[in-house]
XYZ file of C-alpha atoms in Angstrom:
685
model
C -90.158 -160.266 75.161
C -87.873 -161.237 72.242
C -85.402 -158.486 73.089
C -85.498 -159.459 76.775
C -84.453 -163.060 76.151
C -81.803 -161.994 73.640
C -80.413 -159.445 76.118
C -80.261 -162.089 78.831
C -78.355 -164.517 76.633
C -75.950 -161.840 75.434
C -75.301 -160.594 78.960
C -74.582 -164.070 80.271
C -72.453 -164.822 77.236
C -70.323 -161.782 78.051
C -70.071 -162.985 81.637
C -68.992 -166.420 80.438
C -66.246 -164.856 78.360
C -64.486 -163.999 81.632
C -63.719 -167.669 82.198
C -61.071 -169.300 80.045
C -62.379 -172.457 78.404
C -60.323 -175.064 76.594
C -62.664 -175.895 73.742
C -62.423 -176.950 70.134
C -63.352 -173.850 68.140
C -65.427 -174.471 65.034
C -65.007 -170.838 63.979
C -61.478 -170.195 65.290
C -60.271 -166.619 65.590
C -57.023 -164.707 66.047
C -56.138 -161.084 66.747
C -53.716 -159.166 64.486
C -52.400 -155.594 64.946
C -51.464 -153.548 61.883
C -48.329 -152.365 63.657
C -46.455 -153.434 66.770
C -45.368 -149.830 67.433
C -48.463 -147.569 67.398
C -47.682 -143.862 67.344
C -49.040 -141.657 70.184
C -51.781 -139.314 68.938
C -52.777 -141.695 66.098
C -54.985 -144.734 65.706
C -54.190 -148.427 65.527
C -56.269 -150.901 63.521
C -56.827 -154.386 64.920
C -58.285 -157.301 62.953
C -60.242 -160.147 64.507
C -59.678 -162.816 61.850
C -62.078 -165.783 61.759
C -61.777 -168.894 59.610
C -64.945 -171.054 59.822
C -64.472 -174.774 59.387
C -66.329 -176.481 56.541
C -70.076 -176.410 57.196
C -69.828 -173.813 59.991
C -70.589 -170.100 59.998
C -70.302 -167.022 62.223
C -72.602 -163.985 62.465
C -72.830 -160.349 61.431
C -73.451 -157.637 64.064
C -77.218 -158.061 63.553
C -77.429 -161.865 63.334
C -81.021 -161.872 62.008
C -83.738 -164.144 63.391
C -81.191 -166.273 65.271
C -77.547 -166.270 66.303
C -75.177 -163.946 68.132
C -72.653 -161.509 66.700
C -69.158 -160.902 68.040
C -69.161 -159.519 71.600
C -66.001 -157.871 72.982
C -64.931 -156.909 76.490
C -61.722 -154.877 76.564
C -58.963 -154.562 79.146
C -56.738 -151.694 77.975
C -54.142 -149.383 79.540
C -54.887 -145.699 80.152
C -54.955 -143.589 77.017
C -56.196 -146.387 74.715
C -59.827 -146.196 73.574
C -61.514 -148.794 71.316
C -63.862 -147.801 68.508
C -66.908 -149.634 67.211
C -66.245 -152.932 65.387
C -66.545 -152.721 61.601
C -67.976 -155.812 59.927
C -67.574 -156.982 56.307
C -70.583 -157.736 54.099
C -72.369 -160.937 55.275
C -74.544 -163.424 53.398
C -78.226 -164.228 53.983
C -78.800 -167.850 55.014
C -82.323 -169.212 55.461
C -82.544 -172.208 57.837
C -85.871 -173.694 58.849
C -87.710 -170.467 58.012
C -85.286 -168.332 60.051
C -83.060 -165.770 58.297
C -79.444 -165.670 59.438
C -76.854 -163.017 58.477
C -73.661 -165.046 58.345
C -70.060 -165.493 57.284
C -69.191 -168.888 55.802
C -65.757 -167.906 54.515
C -62.665 -166.466 56.258
C -63.294 -162.844 57.235
C -61.907 -160.049 59.398
C -63.726 -157.668 61.731
C -61.787 -154.438 62.222
C -61.565 -152.247 65.314
C -59.679 -148.937 65.522
C -57.958 -148.041 68.788
C -57.338 -144.358 69.527
C -53.844 -143.840 71.007
C -53.857 -140.708 73.141
C -50.971 -138.289 72.689
C -50.256 -138.613 76.431
C -48.939 -142.141 75.859
C -45.158 -141.881 76.005
C -43.074 -143.279 73.159
C -41.428 -146.514 74.247
C -44.211 -147.285 76.740
C -45.464 -150.870 76.840
C -49.009 -151.150 75.444
C -50.570 -154.479 76.567
C -53.892 -155.254 74.888
C -56.353 -157.833 76.228
C -59.867 -158.561 75.004
C -62.356 -161.303 75.901
C -64.313 -162.302 72.801
C -67.545 -164.275 72.650
C -69.269 -165.421 69.473
C -71.489 -168.190 68.129
C -70.533 -170.935 65.684
C -73.353 -172.747 63.891
C -74.056 -175.302 61.208
C -77.429 -175.809 59.550
C -78.526 -177.925 62.534
C -76.601 -176.939 65.681
C -75.013 -173.947 67.414
C -72.030 -173.963 69.804
C -70.953 -170.929 71.875
C -67.311 -169.978 71.290
C -65.046 -167.825 73.386
C -61.401 -166.855 73.562
C -59.152 -164.301 75.220
C -56.814 -162.462 72.861
C -53.697 -160.639 74.029
C -51.089 -158.522 72.258
C -47.961 -156.931 73.670
C -47.195 -153.687 71.767
C -44.892 -150.738 72.431
C -45.612 -147.108 71.569
C -43.368 -145.956 68.755
C -43.335 -144.433 65.287
C -46.301 -146.313 63.827
C -44.221 -148.109 61.196
C -46.235 -150.691 59.214
C -44.577 -153.583 57.430
C -45.335 -153.902 53.719
C -46.999 -157.325 54.000
C -49.182 -156.227 56.919
C -50.213 -153.050 55.100
C -51.204 -155.106 52.073
C -53.197 -157.559 54.205
C -55.018 -154.813 56.120
C -55.819 -153.009 52.869
C -57.532 -156.179 51.659
C -59.512 -156.447 54.881
C -60.486 -152.766 54.707
C -61.707 -153.178 51.141
C -64.252 -155.735 52.418
C -65.735 -153.234 54.909
C -68.817 -151.410 53.513
C -68.526 -147.640 53.158
C -71.200 -145.145 54.224
C -73.403 -143.731 51.450
C -72.934 -139.964 51.289
C -76.709 -139.354 50.915
C -79.732 -140.444 52.891
C -82.014 -143.090 51.434
C -85.815 -142.804 51.667
C -88.327 -145.178 53.137
C -92.107 -145.484 52.887
C -94.557 -148.065 54.256
C -97.755 -149.076 52.465
C -99.722 -151.735 54.291
C -97.267 -154.541 54.908
C -94.776 -153.365 52.290
C -91.598 -151.587 53.358
C -89.934 -149.742 50.436
C -86.427 -148.251 50.523
C -85.229 -145.917 47.752
C -81.433 -145.673 47.662
C -79.545 -143.071 45.580
C -77.530 -145.203 43.162
C -76.266 -144.008 39.738
C -77.891 -145.695 36.761
C -74.450 -146.358 35.259
C -73.019 -148.043 38.390
C -72.647 -151.841 38.271
C -74.961 -153.907 40.468
C -74.970 -157.645 41.172
C -77.878 -159.217 43.069
C -78.540 -156.489 45.650
C -79.727 -157.348 49.140
C -80.561 -155.158 52.136
C -79.387 -156.235 55.623
C -81.189 -154.315 58.354
C -79.159 -153.006 61.266
C -82.187 -151.480 62.983
C -84.223 -154.291 64.522
C -88.003 -154.810 64.363
C -88.549 -152.803 61.163
C -88.586 -155.425 58.410
C -89.159 -159.174 58.472
C -85.747 -160.665 57.875
C -86.958 -163.889 56.240
C -89.316 -162.139 53.784
C -88.271 -162.154 50.085
C -86.798 -158.925 48.711
C -87.520 -157.397 45.297
C -85.322 -154.805 43.569
C -85.806 -152.357 40.689
C -83.834 -149.450 39.217
C -85.600 -146.194 38.396
C -83.068 -143.744 36.980
C -80.501 -142.963 39.648
C -82.473 -144.807 42.301
C -82.404 -148.399 43.508
C -85.650 -149.453 45.197
C -85.750 -152.435 47.562
C -89.153 -153.699 48.731
C -89.818 -156.273 51.411
C -92.283 -157.009 54.226
C -92.687 -154.491 57.052
C -92.656 -155.496 60.698
C -93.333 -153.401 63.773
C -93.812 -149.656 63.797
C -93.400 -147.313 60.847
C -89.913 -145.940 61.439
C -86.618 -145.503 59.596
C -84.244 -148.424 59.263
C -80.467 -148.264 58.978
C -78.657 -151.080 57.291
C -76.228 -152.393 54.725
C -76.885 -152.721 50.995
C -75.028 -155.504 49.261
C -74.180 -154.365 45.712
C -71.872 -157.187 44.661
C -69.771 -160.061 45.929
C -68.206 -158.748 49.134
C -69.141 -155.116 48.394
C -71.648 -152.973 50.252
C -72.868 -149.539 51.305
C -73.990 -148.421 54.770
C -77.442 -146.846 54.495
C -79.394 -144.361 56.621
C -83.037 -143.716 55.743
C -85.477 -140.848 56.216
C -89.152 -140.734 55.346
C -89.749 -139.646 51.756
C -91.420 -140.434 48.403
C -90.460 -143.596 46.542
C -89.880 -143.270 42.738
C -92.369 -145.092 40.518
C -91.676 -147.443 37.626
C -88.241 -148.659 36.619
C -86.792 -152.023 35.636
C -86.634 -155.050 37.878
C -83.261 -156.488 38.746
C -82.447 -159.867 40.251
C -82.093 -159.608 44.025
C -80.144 -162.033 46.141
C -82.436 -164.676 47.606
C -82.488 -167.884 49.592
C -82.665 -169.958 46.387
C -79.261 -168.723 45.187
C -76.302 -171.053 45.428
C -74.680 -168.438 47.632
C -77.372 -168.942 50.291
C -78.869 -172.444 50.220
C -82.201 -172.891 51.947
C -81.873 -175.768 54.395
C -85.044 -176.869 56.172
C -82.917 -178.336 58.937
C -85.559 -178.139 61.639
C -89.128 -179.380 61.596
C -91.716 -176.611 61.619
C -92.185 -174.998 65.027
C -95.749 -176.389 65.448
C -94.390 -179.944 65.054
C -91.627 -179.259 67.549
C -94.181 -177.872 70.019
C -96.347 -180.969 69.513
C -93.329 -183.221 70.098
C -92.516 -181.411 73.357
C -96.179 -181.615 74.449
C -96.458 -185.362 73.752
C -93.047 -185.944 75.315
C -94.135 -184.166 78.486
C -97.360 -186.180 78.559
C -95.432 -189.454 78.275
C -93.138 -188.422 81.128
C -96.062 -189.123 83.450
C -95.542 -192.831 82.715
C -91.918 -192.758 83.869
C -91.104 -194.366 87.241
C -89.257 -191.247 88.399
C -92.511 -189.264 88.271
C -94.792 -191.844 89.869
C -94.299 -190.741 93.503
C -95.230 -187.158 92.600
C -98.325 -188.358 90.757
C -99.276 -190.275 93.878
C -99.219 -187.053 95.882
C -101.459 -185.428 93.271
C -103.824 -188.378 93.480
C -104.202 -187.663 97.206
C -105.202 -184.078 96.436
C -107.723 -185.037 93.770
C -109.272 -187.646 96.040
C -109.613 -185.111 98.867
C -111.291 -182.663 96.520
C -114.122 -185.169 96.289
C -115.168 -184.085 92.815
C -115.501 -180.401 93.702
C -115.112 -178.618 90.333
C -113.797 -175.280 91.605
C -111.194 -176.810 93.892
C -110.045 -179.291 91.248
C -109.558 -176.549 88.663
C -107.677 -174.259 91.038
C -105.441 -177.147 92.030
C -104.759 -178.115 88.389
C -103.930 -174.542 87.352
C -101.571 -174.063 90.294
C -99.852 -177.371 89.535
C -99.540 -176.427 85.852
C -98.054 -173.046 86.751
C -95.425 -174.734 88.927
C -94.484 -177.237 86.216
C -94.364 -174.693 83.370
C -92.419 -172.066 85.303
C -89.911 -174.704 86.426
C -89.425 -175.919 82.859
C -88.936 -172.324 81.706
C -86.452 -171.673 84.528
C -84.497 -174.837 83.687
C -84.553 -173.869 80.000
C -83.372 -170.303 80.603
C -80.618 -171.551 82.906
C -79.409 -174.154 80.407
C -79.438 -171.796 77.408
C -77.814 -169.007 79.411
C -75.029 -171.237 80.694
C -74.432 -172.574 77.189
C -74.345 -169.032 75.824
C -71.758 -168.280 78.507
C -69.563 -171.111 77.211
C -70.613 -173.929 79.582
C -70.950 -177.343 77.930
C -74.061 -178.711 79.674
C -77.148 -180.605 78.624
C -80.762 -181.070 79.627
C -81.172 -182.491 83.160
C -77.993 -180.713 84.224
C -79.554 -180.214 87.677
C -79.150 -183.920 88.482
C -75.434 -183.729 87.713
C -74.969 -181.472 90.761
C -74.352 -183.288 94.094
C -75.780 -180.375 96.112
C -79.084 -180.567 94.200
C -79.237 -184.330 94.800
C -78.551 -183.755 98.513
C -81.383 -181.210 98.799
C -83.823 -183.528 96.965
C -82.753 -186.417 99.196
C -83.517 -184.394 102.331
C -86.912 -183.368 100.949
C -87.855 -186.940 100.006
C -86.874 -188.221 103.463
C -89.119 -185.634 105.138
C -92.035 -186.395 102.794
C -91.613 -190.155 103.293
C -91.577 -189.766 107.085
C -94.713 -187.635 107.001
C -96.640 -189.972 104.698
C -95.690 -192.893 106.936
C -97.145 -191.038 109.952
C -93.825 -190.526 111.728
C -94.747 -186.882 112.410
C -97.524 -184.386 111.683
C -97.768 -180.628 111.397
C -100.852 -178.838 112.744
C -103.214 -177.952 109.928
C -101.466 -179.923 107.196
C -99.028 -182.724 106.571
C -95.856 -182.306 104.572
C -96.808 -185.018 102.118
C -100.254 -183.504 101.813
C -98.873 -179.997 102.092
C -96.801 -180.465 98.995
C -100.065 -181.046 97.232
C -102.560 -179.060 99.213
C -101.126 -176.476 101.569
C -104.466 -174.929 102.542
C -104.857 -173.659 98.988
C -102.993 -173.579 95.723
C -99.445 -172.863 96.913
C -98.824 -176.524 97.759
C -99.969 -177.601 94.285
C -97.655 -175.034 92.732
C -94.638 -176.408 94.618
C -95.622 -179.960 93.723
C -95.477 -178.865 90.088
C -92.013 -177.441 90.671
C -90.865 -180.734 92.200
C -92.462 -182.759 89.374
C -90.562 -180.773 86.731
C -87.225 -181.143 88.539
C -87.476 -184.928 88.861
C -89.308 -185.609 85.577
C -87.267 -183.694 83.009
C -84.210 -186.023 83.101
C -86.439 -188.812 81.741
C -86.368 -187.600 78.146
C -88.398 -189.661 75.702
C -88.513 -190.218 71.933
C -90.885 -187.321 71.261
C -88.772 -184.864 73.258
C -85.392 -185.514 71.629
C -85.878 -183.404 68.501
C -87.690 -180.635 70.365
C -85.090 -180.265 73.135
C -82.258 -180.439 70.610
C -83.930 -177.747 68.496
C -84.139 -175.501 71.559
C -80.338 -175.110 71.333
C -80.663 -173.670 67.822
C -83.886 -171.670 67.856
C -84.142 -168.036 68.933
C -84.825 -167.500 72.621
C -88.584 -166.915 72.315
C -89.203 -170.066 70.251
C -86.972 -172.073 72.594
C -88.977 -170.864 75.595
C -92.180 -171.945 73.835
C -90.741 -175.459 73.573
C -89.928 -175.583 77.284
C -93.395 -174.253 78.134
C -95.001 -176.881 75.860
C -93.049 -179.590 77.684
C -94.422 -178.326 81.007
C -97.985 -178.230 79.714
C -97.562 -181.833 78.526
C -96.487 -182.942 82.019
C -99.501 -181.213 83.600
C -102.006 -182.193 80.895
C -103.541 -185.246 82.687
C -104.495 -183.122 85.709
C -105.835 -180.332 83.502
C -108.040 -182.869 81.726
C -109.308 -184.295 85.027
C -110.086 -180.785 86.280
C -111.848 -179.544 83.138
C -113.504 -182.727 81.783
C -116.424 -183.608 84.106
C -116.624 -187.247 82.970
C -113.018 -187.855 83.921
C -113.498 -186.152 87.272
C -116.582 -188.246 87.953
C -114.593 -191.499 88.005
C -112.441 -190.288 90.901
C -113.135 -192.144 94.169
C -114.933 -190.293 96.932
C -113.097 -189.300 100.127
C -113.175 -191.916 102.870
C -111.130 -193.948 105.350
C -109.197 -195.460 102.450
C -107.348 -192.126 102.081
C -105.342 -192.757 105.254
C -104.269 -196.193 104.043
C -103.421 -194.822 100.606
C -101.352 -192.064 102.168
C -99.271 -194.567 104.162
C -98.917 -196.723 101.043
C -97.468 -193.733 99.142
C -94.605 -193.658 101.644
C -93.179 -196.713 99.856
C -92.475 -195.123 96.415
C -91.319 -191.955 98.159
C -88.890 -193.982 100.271
C -87.657 -195.788 97.161
C -87.095 -192.415 95.522
C -84.998 -191.334 98.511
C -82.931 -194.524 98.225
C -82.450 -193.914 94.497
C -81.191 -190.403 95.246
C -78.815 -191.795 97.875
C -77.490 -194.277 95.288
C -77.056 -191.455 92.776
C -75.179 -189.439 95.411
C -72.796 -192.372 95.796
C -72.342 -192.666 92.018
C -71.583 -188.962 91.717
C -69.346 -188.417 94.725
C -68.180 -191.826 95.972
C -68.062 -193.067 99.550
C -67.762 -189.578 101.050
C -71.000 -188.462 99.434
C -72.759 -191.670 100.450
C -71.670 -191.163 104.061
C -72.863 -187.547 104.023
C -76.235 -188.672 102.697
C -76.641 -191.385 105.341
C -75.691 -188.954 108.125
C -78.218 -186.434 106.771
C -80.973 -189.065 106.778
C -80.215 -190.110 110.363
C -80.119 -186.511 111.604
C -83.348 -185.624 109.797
C -85.193 -188.622 111.223
C -83.876 -187.859 114.710
C -85.004 -184.249 114.324
C -88.482 -185.312 113.194
C -88.855 -187.780 116.080
C -87.723 -185.071 118.508
C -90.293 -182.706 117.022
C -93.045 -185.277 117.551
C -92.103 -185.561 121.228
C -92.109 -181.822 121.993
C -94.785 -180.516 119.596
C -97.600 -180.719 122.174
C -95.641 -178.665 124.749
C -93.955 -176.163 122.414
C -96.327 -173.912 120.378
C -93.553 -172.723 118.035
C -92.290 -176.240 117.349
C -93.321 -176.219 113.619
C -91.421 -172.982 112.969
C -88.372 -174.247 114.849
C -88.517 -177.505 112.890
C -88.586 -175.599 109.588
C -85.644 -173.381 110.578
C -83.639 -176.329 111.895
C -84.335 -178.383 108.776
C -83.272 -175.611 106.393
C -80.162 -174.909 108.475
C -79.211 -178.588 108.541
C -79.535 -178.921 104.751
C -77.598 -175.681 104.181
C -74.774 -176.764 106.489
C -74.762 -180.325 105.173
C -74.457 -179.072 101.597
C -71.112 -177.505 102.520
C -69.701 -180.965 103.273
C -70.876 -182.599 100.046
C -67.810 -183.451 97.933
C -67.673 -182.424 94.300
C -68.481 -184.868 91.538
C -65.766 -187.421 90.867
C -63.770 -187.395 87.645
C -64.944 -189.445 84.701
C -62.230 -192.047 85.248
C -63.845 -192.981 88.552
C -66.829 -194.580 86.832
C -67.504 -198.264 87.235
C -66.685 -200.905 84.679
C -69.185 -201.180 81.791
C -71.377 -204.273 81.678
C -70.176 -205.222 78.177
C -66.662 -206.772 78.175
C -64.152 -204.675 76.234
C -66.411 -201.604 76.053
C -64.528 -198.325 75.704
C -65.222 -195.021 77.499
C -66.163 -192.088 75.283
C -63.267 -190.558 73.381
C -63.956 -188.528 70.239
C -60.378 -189.063 69.042
C -60.596 -192.838 69.539
C -63.948 -192.879 67.727
C -62.394 -191.093 64.746
C -59.466 -193.543 64.805
C -61.772 -196.581 64.819
C -63.822 -195.175 61.958
C -60.673 -194.444 59.932
C -59.652 -198.104 60.445
C -63.057 -199.292 59.181
C -64.047 -200.722 62.569
C -67.808 -200.720 63.209
C -68.772 -198.944 66.439
C -71.916 -198.999 68.584
C -71.964 -195.738 70.537
C -74.500 -195.154 73.271
C -75.050 -192.317 75.757
C -76.370 -193.040 79.234
C -76.614 -191.629 82.757
C -77.450 -193.115 86.140
C -80.328 -190.643 86.550
C -81.826 -191.520 83.140
C -84.514 -194.161 83.660
C -85.006 -194.664 79.907
C -81.279 -195.350 79.540
C -81.215 -197.941 82.297
C -84.300 -199.744 80.975
C -82.781 -199.922 77.485
C -79.503 -201.250 78.862
C -81.236 -204.001 80.830
C -83.761 -204.892 78.124
C -81.679 -204.584 74.951
C -77.973 -203.643 75.224
C -76.563 -205.728 78.084
C -78.303 -208.881 76.850
C -76.383 -212.048 75.949
C -77.755 -212.156 72.402
C -76.752 -208.528 71.792
C -73.260 -209.010 73.224
C -72.781 -212.130 71.050
C -73.884 -210.120 68.001
C -71.338 -207.393 68.777
C -68.576 -210.014 69.096
C -69.584 -211.883 65.911
C -69.603 -208.696 63.827
C -66.387 -207.288 65.318
C -68.238 -204.240 66.671
C -66.543 -202.044 69.243
C -68.867 -200.672 71.941
C -68.254 -197.165 73.274
C -70.129 -196.064 76.403
C -70.707 -192.341 76.970
C -71.623 -191.892 80.648
C -73.233 -188.473 81.184
C -74.084 -189.038 84.871
C -71.763 -186.195 85.807
C -70.833 -183.151 83.749
C -68.656 -183.927 80.755
C -67.932 -181.106 78.315
C -66.807 -183.478 75.542
C -70.028 -185.511 75.725
C -72.177 -182.367 75.925
C -70.430 -180.979 72.845
C -70.879 -184.244 70.922
C -74.586 -184.349 71.798
C -74.994 -180.754 70.652
C -73.283 -181.498 67.349
C -75.886 -184.215 66.802
C -78.808 -181.927 67.597
C -79.436 -183.308 71.097
C -79.522 -181.667 74.486
C -79.526 -184.812 76.607
C -79.443 -188.596 76.805
C -80.210 -191.228 75.631
C -78.686 -191.304 72.145
C -77.785 -194.492 70.252
C -75.573 -194.478 67.149
C -74.224 -197.331 65.033
C -71.256 -196.604 62.777
C -70.892 -199.283 60.062
C -67.554 -200.059 58.443
C -68.310 -197.520 55.745
C -70.868 -194.740 55.508
C -72.590 -192.436 57.960
C -73.878 -193.271 61.416
C -77.336 -194.778 61.880
C -79.374 -193.318 64.719
C -81.469 -195.844 66.622
C -84.796 -195.134 68.368
C -84.776 -194.072 72.017
C -86.761 -197.149 73.017
C -84.645 -200.210 72.208
C -85.124 -203.945 71.869
C -82.527 -206.569 70.847
C -84.296 -206.877 67.477
C -84.011 -203.130 66.811
C -80.260 -203.245 67.473
C -79.846 -206.359 65.306
C -81.832 -204.810 62.460
C -79.694 -201.626 62.514
C -76.495 -203.706 62.428
C -77.618 -206.132 59.725
C -79.193 -203.564 57.374
């Protein structure tokens, strides 16, 4: 499965490279040709030159346990054929138990282009390549992309002296193939590689970088010894017993490309110091909590989401199902498992979509689905139908829509209720989810998917406990006439949810979106009333209602306007508050002005509660004024690439986030549940 997720991310990253994106590159690159006049029948060397900013790094062709190497998609004229990229020697970097093969310093990746002899001298040779790569620090990763172009002309292949000198330096950093095969042998969990290497040749902290995947464990320590004209590297085996190709580092910036065949490993010899994670060259940075703690945080965060107001209407529907089960163990367990499957698969789908879009260069965060007006429109239509059904406005033979979402003559209804619960619940991130969802942007695909699955299990956990713990199931009320009254009562929170979605539609799209939502509600209600009138005389009325409803939503979605620009947002509640601007923030900090920076969104219930209970309070506003603190509001209601990038750089995938920048020193991060006292304590300390 690991290769499947990695392939998916790489493929979507390549797709994203097709779209130009104005972004701040943390590992900026440029394309240089050795000559502007390549000779027909020869080859031309190109250099992709990268210069990582301080604290950032790029990746080797095999990035290790995490990361993504340079991906290229060429657009070349006839007669020009690109070769395989040639990478310089990387460095091992251990972060949170994951081994990364990285470049922290300026480096060049070389590619040779074959110029066919059929290319006429004097012919224009336009080169275009879409490049996609990953830039990371010890805590975050940001997809990078650029489109490089060069305009050359076929000629005599003349190379300027300065360019020749520069390319010679870059070539000297490229490892050369060893002219003999190395040997490998596996004993238990030990993978040994014997490399022909003269006893008299210098050697400085050797290290073996595997090119072949799933042969050795990248993060395992490596030991080295010299036995005559052999250098033996031992490390931990992983996967099947098979040869591994790779790169042997033999000194600072020097390396040999190695191919291995099965064979005996020399005995004895003298140990030599191998490069390791404790060396200054490769600092070990436990930037992330251990994966079990992250999984626990996601699980607890998902569990706490059940207390959020945005999830309450869905829980009410589940309560109807459990009450109808009447304590039947088999039915309760089937229902709970189906609901859990819907929640977990939805969380995984949202996670895969978010990570894939980010790998493709999109700057989005968690809960991105509620930044899309079309998604809000579809949810609004669904909530109107469910509300009307729960209120008794219409019925379907055999099941009701409100009930059907929870109990559609089996487990399918429970599954779709789980899907709906995940869609509406995930925007309400809580304090236990922040670190886990932020870590999902950095971890390899498999570990990230485990976090999303753990979040889903946390959301479904109460119903799993009711289904599998008899004592909890025993306290459920028995079926009776009260169920009808409870069902009609549940129409109230469902109706309030529909109104909240209509309000969010207005916030996202303005008056046009509000009007479209109101028209959709009126047409849906008219359609449902019409169905109630004709259902007794028309046997196929339910099917016609379903088709008409889907068609109406599909057509209505075409008239939904796009999200408004950020400058269309309303005035902040705090007088003098500034909209988010990374440049303005840097300017204020350079002037020594304290800043309270907070991230919010109209669909984030936690954000709105904190604003009402702690931020937009008179005592807090007076404190800001007395201390000369500037307030900067970062509204993430609609997509905002700058805000998404800032959140990512702080290890977050979504809102809320609260930061206080004092006059001097680093920012203080506040808890995700605020009170006026918490804000005052952060400012005064």
